[in-house]
XYZ file of N, CA and C in Angstrom:
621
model
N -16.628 -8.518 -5.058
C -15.924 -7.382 -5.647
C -14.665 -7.089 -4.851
N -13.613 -6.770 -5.339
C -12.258 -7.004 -4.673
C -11.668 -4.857 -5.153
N -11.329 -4.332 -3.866
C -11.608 -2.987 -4.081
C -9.543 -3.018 -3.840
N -9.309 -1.387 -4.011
C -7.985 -1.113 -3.850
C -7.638 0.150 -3.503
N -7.286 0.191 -2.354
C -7.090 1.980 -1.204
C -5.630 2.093 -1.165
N -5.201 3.236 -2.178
C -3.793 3.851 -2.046
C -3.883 5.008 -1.293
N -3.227 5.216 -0.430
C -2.761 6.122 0.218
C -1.629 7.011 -0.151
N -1.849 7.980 -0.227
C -1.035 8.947 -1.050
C -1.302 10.715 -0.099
N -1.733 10.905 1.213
C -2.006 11.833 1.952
C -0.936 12.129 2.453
N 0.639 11.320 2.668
C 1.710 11.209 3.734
C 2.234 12.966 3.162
N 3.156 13.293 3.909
C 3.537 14.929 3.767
C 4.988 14.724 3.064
N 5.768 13.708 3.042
C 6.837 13.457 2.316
C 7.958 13.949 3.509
N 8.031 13.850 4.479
C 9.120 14.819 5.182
C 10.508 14.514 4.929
N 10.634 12.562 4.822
C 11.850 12.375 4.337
C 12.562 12.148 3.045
N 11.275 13.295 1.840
C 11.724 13.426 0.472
C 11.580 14.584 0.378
N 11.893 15.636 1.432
C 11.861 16.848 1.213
C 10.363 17.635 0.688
N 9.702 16.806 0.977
C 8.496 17.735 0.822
C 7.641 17.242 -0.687
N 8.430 16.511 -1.465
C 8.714 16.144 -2.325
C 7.000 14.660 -2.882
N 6.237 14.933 -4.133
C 4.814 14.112 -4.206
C 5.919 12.711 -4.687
N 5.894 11.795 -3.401
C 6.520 10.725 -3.966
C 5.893 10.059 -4.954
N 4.360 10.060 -5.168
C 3.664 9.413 -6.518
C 4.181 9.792 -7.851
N 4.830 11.039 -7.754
C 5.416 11.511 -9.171
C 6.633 10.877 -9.227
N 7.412 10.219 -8.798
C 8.633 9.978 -8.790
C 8.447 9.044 -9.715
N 9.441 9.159 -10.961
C 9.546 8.465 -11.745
C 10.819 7.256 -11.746
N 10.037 6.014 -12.194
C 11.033 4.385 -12.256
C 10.948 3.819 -13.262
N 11.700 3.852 -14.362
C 11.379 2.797 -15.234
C 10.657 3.559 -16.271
N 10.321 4.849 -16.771
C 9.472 5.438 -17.407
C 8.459 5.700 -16.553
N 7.637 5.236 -15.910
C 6.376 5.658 -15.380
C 6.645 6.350 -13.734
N 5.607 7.360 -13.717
C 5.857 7.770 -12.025
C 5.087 6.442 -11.214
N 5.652 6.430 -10.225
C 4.591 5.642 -8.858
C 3.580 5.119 -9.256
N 2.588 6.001 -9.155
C 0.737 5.909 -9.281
C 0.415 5.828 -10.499
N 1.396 5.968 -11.177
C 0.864 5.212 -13.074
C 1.693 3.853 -12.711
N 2.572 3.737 -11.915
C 3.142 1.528 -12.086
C 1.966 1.368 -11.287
N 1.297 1.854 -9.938
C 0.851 1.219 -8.834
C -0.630 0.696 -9.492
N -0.995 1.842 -10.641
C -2.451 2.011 -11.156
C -2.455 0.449 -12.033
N -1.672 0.525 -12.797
C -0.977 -0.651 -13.483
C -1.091 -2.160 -13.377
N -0.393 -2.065 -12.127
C -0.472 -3.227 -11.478
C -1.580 -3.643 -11.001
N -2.263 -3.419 -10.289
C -3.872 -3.091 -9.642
C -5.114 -3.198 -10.622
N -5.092 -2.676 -11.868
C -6.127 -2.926 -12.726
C -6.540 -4.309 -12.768
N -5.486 -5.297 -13.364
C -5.880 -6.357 -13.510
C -6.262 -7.456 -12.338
N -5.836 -7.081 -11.129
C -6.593 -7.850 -9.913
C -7.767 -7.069 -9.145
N -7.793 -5.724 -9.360
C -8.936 -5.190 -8.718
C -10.147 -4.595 -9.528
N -11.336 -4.649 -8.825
C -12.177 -3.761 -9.889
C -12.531 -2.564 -9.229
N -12.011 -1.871 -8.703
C -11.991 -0.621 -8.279
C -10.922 -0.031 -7.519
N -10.161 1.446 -7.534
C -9.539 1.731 -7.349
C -9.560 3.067 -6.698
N -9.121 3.389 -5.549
C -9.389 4.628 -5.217
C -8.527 5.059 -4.125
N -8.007 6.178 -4.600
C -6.700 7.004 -3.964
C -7.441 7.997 -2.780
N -6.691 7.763 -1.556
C -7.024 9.097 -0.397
C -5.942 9.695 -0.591
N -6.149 11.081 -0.306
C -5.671 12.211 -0.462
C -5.534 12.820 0.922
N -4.781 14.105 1.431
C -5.014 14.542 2.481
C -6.329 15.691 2.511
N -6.501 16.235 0.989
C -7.197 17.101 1.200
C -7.488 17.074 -0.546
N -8.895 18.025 -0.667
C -9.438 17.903 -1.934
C -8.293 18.999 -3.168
N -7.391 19.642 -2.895
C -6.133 20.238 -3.707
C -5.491 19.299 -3.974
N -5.119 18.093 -3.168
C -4.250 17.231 -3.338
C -5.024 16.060 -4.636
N -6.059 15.841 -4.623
C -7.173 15.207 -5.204
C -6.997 15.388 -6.533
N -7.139 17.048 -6.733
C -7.159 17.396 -8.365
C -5.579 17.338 -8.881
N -4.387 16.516 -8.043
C -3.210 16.183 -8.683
C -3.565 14.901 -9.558
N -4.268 14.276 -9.262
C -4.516 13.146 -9.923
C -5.904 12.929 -11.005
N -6.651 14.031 -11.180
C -7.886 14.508 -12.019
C -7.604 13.752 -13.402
N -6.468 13.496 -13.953
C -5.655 13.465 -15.321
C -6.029 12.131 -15.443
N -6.015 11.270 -14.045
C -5.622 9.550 -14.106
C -7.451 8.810 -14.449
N -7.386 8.160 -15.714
C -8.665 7.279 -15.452
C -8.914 6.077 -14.989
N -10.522 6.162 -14.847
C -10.462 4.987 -13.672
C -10.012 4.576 -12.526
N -9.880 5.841 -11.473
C -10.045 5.585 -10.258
C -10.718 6.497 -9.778
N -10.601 6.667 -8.395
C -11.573 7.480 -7.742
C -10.834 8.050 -6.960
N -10.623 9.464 -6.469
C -10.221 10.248 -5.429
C -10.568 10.554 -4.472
N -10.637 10.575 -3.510
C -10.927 11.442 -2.375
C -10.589 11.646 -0.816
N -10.699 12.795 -0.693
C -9.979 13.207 0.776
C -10.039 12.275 2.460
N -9.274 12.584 2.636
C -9.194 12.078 4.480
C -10.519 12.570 4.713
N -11.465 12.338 5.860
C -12.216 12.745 6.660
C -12.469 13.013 7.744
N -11.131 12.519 8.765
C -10.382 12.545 9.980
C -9.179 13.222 9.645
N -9.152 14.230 9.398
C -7.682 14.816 8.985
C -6.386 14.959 10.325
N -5.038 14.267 9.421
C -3.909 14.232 10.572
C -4.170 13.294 11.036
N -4.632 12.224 10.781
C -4.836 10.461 11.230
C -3.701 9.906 10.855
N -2.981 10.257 9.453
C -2.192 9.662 9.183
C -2.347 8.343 8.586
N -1.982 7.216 8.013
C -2.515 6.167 7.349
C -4.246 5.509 8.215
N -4.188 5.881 9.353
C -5.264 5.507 10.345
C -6.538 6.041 9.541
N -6.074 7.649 9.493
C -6.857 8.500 8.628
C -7.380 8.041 6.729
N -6.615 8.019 6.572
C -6.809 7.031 5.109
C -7.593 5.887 5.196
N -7.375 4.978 5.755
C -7.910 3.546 5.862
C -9.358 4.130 5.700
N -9.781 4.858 6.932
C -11.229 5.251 7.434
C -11.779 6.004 6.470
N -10.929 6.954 5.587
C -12.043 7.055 4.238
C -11.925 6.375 3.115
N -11.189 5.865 3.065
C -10.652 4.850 2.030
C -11.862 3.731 2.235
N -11.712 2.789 3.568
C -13.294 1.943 3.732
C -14.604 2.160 3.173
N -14.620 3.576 3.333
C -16.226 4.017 3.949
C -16.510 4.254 2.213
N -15.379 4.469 1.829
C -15.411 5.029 -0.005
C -15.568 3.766 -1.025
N -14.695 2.466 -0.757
C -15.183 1.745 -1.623
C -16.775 0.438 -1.667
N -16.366 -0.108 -2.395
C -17.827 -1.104 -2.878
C -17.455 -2.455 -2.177
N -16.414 -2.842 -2.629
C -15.884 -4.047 -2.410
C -15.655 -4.571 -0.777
N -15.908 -5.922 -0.645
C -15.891 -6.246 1.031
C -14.347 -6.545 1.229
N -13.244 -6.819 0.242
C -12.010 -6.856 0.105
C -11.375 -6.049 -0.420
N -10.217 -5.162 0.541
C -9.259 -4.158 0.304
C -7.860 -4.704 0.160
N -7.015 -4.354 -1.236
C -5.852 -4.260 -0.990
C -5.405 -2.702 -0.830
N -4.615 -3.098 0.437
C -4.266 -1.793 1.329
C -2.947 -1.254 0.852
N -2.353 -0.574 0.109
C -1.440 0.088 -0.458
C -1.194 1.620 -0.282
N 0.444 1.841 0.155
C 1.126 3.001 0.259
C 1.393 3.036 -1.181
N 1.540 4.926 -1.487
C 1.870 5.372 -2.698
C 3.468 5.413 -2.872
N 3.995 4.987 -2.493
C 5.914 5.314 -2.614
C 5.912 3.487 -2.917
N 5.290 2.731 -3.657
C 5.642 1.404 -3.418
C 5.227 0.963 -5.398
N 6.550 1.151 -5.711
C 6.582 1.364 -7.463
C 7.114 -0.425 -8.062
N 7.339 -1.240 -7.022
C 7.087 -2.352 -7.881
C 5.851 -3.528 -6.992
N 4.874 -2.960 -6.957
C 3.600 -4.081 -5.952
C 3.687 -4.952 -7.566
N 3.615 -6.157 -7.162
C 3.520 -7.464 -8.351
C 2.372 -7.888 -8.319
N 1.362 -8.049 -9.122
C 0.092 -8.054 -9.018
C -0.151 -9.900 -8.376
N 0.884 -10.611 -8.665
C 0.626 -12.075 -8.519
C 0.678 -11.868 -7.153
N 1.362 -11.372 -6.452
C 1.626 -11.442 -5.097
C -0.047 -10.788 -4.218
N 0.186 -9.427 -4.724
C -1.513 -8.859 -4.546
C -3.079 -10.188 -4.845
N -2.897 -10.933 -5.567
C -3.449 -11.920 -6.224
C -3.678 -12.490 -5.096
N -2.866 -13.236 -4.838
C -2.189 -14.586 -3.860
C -2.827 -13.892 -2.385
N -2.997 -12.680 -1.881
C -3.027 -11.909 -0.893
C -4.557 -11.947 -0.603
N -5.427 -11.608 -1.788
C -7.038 -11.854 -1.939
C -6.863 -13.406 -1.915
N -6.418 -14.372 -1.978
C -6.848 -15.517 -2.294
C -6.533 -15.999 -0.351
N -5.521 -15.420 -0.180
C -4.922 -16.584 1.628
C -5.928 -15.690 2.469
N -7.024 -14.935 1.796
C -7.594 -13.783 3.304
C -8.624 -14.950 3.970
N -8.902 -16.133 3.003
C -10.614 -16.941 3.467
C -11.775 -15.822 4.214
N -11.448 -16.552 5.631
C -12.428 -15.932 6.536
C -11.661 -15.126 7.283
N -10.505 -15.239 7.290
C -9.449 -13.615 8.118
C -10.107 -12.566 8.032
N -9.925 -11.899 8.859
C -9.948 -10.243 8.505
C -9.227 -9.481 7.826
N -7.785 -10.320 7.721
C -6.709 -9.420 6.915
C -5.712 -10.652 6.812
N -5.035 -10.762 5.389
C -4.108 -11.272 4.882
C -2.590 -10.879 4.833
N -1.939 -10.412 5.866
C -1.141 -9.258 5.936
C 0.339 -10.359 5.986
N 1.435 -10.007 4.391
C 2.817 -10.322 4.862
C 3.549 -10.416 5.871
N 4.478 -10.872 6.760
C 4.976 -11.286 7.617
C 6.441 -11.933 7.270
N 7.552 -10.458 7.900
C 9.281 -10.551 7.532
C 9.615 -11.404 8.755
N 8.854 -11.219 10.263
C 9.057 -12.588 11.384
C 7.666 -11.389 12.626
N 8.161 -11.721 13.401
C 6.981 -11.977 14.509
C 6.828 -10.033 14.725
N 8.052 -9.000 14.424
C 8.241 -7.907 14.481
C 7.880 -7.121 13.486
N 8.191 -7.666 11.935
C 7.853 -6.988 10.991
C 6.761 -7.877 10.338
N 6.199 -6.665 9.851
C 4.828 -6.642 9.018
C 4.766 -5.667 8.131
N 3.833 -5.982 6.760
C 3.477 -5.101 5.606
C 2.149 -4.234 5.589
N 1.909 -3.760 6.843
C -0.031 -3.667 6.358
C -0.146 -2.350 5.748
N 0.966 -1.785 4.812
C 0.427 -1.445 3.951
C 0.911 -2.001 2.572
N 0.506 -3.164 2.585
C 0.819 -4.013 1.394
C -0.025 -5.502 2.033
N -1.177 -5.255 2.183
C -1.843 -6.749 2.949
C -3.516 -5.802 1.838
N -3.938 -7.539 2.200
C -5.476 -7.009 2.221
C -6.748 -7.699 3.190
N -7.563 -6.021 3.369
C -8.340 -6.538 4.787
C -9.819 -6.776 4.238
N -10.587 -7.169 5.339
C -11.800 -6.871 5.110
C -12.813 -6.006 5.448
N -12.902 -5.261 4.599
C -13.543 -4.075 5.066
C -14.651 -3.485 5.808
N -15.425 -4.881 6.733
C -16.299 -4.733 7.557
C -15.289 -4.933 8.819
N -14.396 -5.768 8.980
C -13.386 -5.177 9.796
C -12.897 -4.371 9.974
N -12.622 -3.861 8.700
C -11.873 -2.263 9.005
C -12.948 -1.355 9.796
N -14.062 -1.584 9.161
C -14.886 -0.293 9.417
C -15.400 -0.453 11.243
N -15.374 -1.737 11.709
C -16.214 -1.704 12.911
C -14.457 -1.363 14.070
N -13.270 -1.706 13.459
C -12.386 -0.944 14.281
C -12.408 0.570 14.355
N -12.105 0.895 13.180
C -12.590 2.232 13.076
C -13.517 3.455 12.909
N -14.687 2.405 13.402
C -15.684 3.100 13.727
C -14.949 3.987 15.350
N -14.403 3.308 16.153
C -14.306 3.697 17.950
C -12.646 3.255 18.020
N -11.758 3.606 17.698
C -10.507 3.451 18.189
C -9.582 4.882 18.688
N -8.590 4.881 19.704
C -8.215 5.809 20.249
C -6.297 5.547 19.323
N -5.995 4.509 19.027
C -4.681 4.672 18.754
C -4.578 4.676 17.637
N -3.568 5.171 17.006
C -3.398 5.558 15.398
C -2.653 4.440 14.939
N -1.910 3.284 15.340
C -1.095 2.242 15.566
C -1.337 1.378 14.437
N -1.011 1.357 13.200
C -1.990 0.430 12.475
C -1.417 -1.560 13.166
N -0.013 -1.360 13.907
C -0.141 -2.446 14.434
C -0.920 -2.966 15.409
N -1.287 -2.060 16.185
C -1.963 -2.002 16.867
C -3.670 -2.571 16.646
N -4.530 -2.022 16.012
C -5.638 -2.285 14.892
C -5.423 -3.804 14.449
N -4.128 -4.049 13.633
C -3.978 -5.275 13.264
C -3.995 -6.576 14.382
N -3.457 -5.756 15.567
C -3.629 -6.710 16.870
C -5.080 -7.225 17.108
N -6.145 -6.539 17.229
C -7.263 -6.997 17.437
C -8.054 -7.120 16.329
N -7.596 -7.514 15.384
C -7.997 -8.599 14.270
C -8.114 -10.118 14.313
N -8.527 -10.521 13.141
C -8.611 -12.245 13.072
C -7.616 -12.310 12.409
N -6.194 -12.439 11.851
C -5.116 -11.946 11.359
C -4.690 -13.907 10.625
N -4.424 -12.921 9.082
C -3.777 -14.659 8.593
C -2.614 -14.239 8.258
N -1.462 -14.447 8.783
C 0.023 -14.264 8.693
C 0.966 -14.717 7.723
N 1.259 -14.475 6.568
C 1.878 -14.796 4.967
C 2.910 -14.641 5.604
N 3.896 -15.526 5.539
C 5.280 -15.429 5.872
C 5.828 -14.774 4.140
N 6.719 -14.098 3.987
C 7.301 -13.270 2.874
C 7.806 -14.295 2.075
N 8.432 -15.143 2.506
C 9.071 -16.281 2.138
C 8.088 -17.212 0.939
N 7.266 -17.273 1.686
C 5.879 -18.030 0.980
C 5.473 -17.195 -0.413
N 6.273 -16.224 -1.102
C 5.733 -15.066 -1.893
C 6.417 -15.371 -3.015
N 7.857 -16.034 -2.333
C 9.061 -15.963 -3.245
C 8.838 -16.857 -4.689
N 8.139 -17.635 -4.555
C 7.753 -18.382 -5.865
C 6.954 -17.431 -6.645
N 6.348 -15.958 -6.239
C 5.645 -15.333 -7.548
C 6.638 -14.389 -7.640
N 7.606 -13.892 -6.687
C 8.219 -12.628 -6.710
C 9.712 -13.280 -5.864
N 10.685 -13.669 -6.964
C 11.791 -14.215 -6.023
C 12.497 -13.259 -4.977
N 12.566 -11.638 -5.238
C 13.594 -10.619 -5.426
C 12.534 -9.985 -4.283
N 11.513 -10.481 -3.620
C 10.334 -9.691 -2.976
C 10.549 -8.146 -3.170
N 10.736 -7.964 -5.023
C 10.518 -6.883 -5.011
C 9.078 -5.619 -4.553
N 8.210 -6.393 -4.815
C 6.665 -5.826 -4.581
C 6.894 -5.047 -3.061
N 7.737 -5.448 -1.733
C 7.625 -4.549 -0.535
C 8.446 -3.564 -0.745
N 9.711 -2.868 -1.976
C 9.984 -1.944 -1.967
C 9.338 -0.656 -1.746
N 9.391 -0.136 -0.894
C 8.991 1.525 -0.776
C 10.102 2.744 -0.617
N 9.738 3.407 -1.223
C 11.170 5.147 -1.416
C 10.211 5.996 -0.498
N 11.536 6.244 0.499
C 11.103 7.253 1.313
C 11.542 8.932 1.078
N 13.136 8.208 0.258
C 14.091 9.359 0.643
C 14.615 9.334 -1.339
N 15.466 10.790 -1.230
C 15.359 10.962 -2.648
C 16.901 10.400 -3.409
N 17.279 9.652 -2.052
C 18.643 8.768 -2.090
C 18.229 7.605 -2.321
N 16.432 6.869 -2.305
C 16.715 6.032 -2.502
C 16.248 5.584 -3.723
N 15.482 6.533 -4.201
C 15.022 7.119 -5.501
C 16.037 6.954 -6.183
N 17.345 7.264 -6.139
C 18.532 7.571 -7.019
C 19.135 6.115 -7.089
N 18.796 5.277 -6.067
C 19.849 3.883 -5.529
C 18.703 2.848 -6.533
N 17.817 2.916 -6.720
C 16.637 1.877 -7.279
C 16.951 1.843 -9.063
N 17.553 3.557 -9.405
C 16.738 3.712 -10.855
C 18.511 3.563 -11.145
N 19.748 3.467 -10.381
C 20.620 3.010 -10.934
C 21.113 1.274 -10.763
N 19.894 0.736 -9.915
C 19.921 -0.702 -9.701
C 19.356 -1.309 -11.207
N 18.378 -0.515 -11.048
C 17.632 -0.974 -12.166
C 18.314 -1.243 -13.368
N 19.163 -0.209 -14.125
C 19.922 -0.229 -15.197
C 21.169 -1.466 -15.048
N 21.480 -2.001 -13.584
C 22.507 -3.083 -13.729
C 22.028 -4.472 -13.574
N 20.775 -3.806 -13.351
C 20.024 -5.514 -13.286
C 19.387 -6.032 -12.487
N 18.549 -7.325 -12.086
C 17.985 -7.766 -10.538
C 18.935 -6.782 -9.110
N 17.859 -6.833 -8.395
C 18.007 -6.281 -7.233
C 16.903 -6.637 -5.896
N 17.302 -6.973 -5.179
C 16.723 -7.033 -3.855
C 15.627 -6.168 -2.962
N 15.058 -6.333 -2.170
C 14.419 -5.164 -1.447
C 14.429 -5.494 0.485
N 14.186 -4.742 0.938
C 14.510 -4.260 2.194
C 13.374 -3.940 3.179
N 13.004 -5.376 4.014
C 11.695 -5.087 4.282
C 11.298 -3.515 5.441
N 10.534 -3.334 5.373
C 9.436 -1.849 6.071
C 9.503 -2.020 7.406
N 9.018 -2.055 8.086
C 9.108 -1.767 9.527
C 7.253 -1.735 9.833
């Protein structure tokens, strides 16, 4: 069973405060493309929240599952750990909510390079990484975060069995590696949905 943990708890600071899942691209907000995309490679789906108010923003959406942090102020650390403990599946694709074009072939390809890894996680060179756009295994996840002191998700990823996807290697399902786009800011919200109208466009890997 192949499961799927969006994270959607972040506070928005550099969108003004602002539910980046509502942000609309293309007709649909965020978490209706992200839901989208995700159906057809996962069989379960389930959004962390920071808190159970935040939860009933998404009451409307079918077929997934909600629910709150349980370590509150963890920050994605915090997510992962109820996000794990919440789904079925021994394989997680690990997904941020501000990330409105994930390509499901690429997500695909991501469950398929994990084998016996612990985590299948993109790779821009030896500095940058996607892990929130990788997928782990969730008895890994859970026995790190059963006892860890740093919130670091590079960190976490360090003492993994780690299989390293160079980005490059992606480009045959997704030439434009659009799928690592993420909107932080409400400038870039504005820069995407007037790209969009002129045509292909590029993306800008995460940090």
């Amino acid at each position: 069973m192949k499961s799927a943990v969006v994270l959607a708890g972040g506070e928005a600071r550099r969108a003004n405060g602002q539910e980046k899942y509502f942000f609309t691209y293309e007709g649909k907000t965020f978490i209706e493309r992200l839901i989208d995309s995700l159906y057809g490679v996962v069989d379960e789906i389930v959004i962390v929240a920071r808190s159970p108010i935040q939860c009933s923003r998404f009451q409307t959406i079918s077929n997934i599952t909600c629910i709150s942090d349980i370590r509150q102020g963890k920050g994605p650390i915090g997510g992962l750990h109820a996000g794990s403990l919440a789904v079925k599946g021994d394989l997680i694709f690990v997904s941020a909510c501000d990330m409105p074009c994930i390509d499901p072939r690429v997500v695909s390809y991501l469950f398929d390079a994990i084998g016996t890894y612990d985590v299948a996680i993109p790779q821009w060179n030896e500095q940058m990484l996607e892990p929130l756009h990788a997928v782990y295994r969730r008895t890994a996840l859970l026995s790190y975060l059963e006892s860890h002191t740093s919130l670091s998700l590079r960190t976490m990823i360090q003492t993994m069995h780690a299989r390293y996807v160079p980005v490059d290697d992606l480009r045959a399902l997704d030439p434009d590696l659009r799928t690592f786009t993420n909107i932080n800011k409400l400038e870039e919200l504005e820069q995407i949905n007037i790209s969009s109208k002129r045509g292909p466009w590029g993306s800008s890997p995460k940090v």
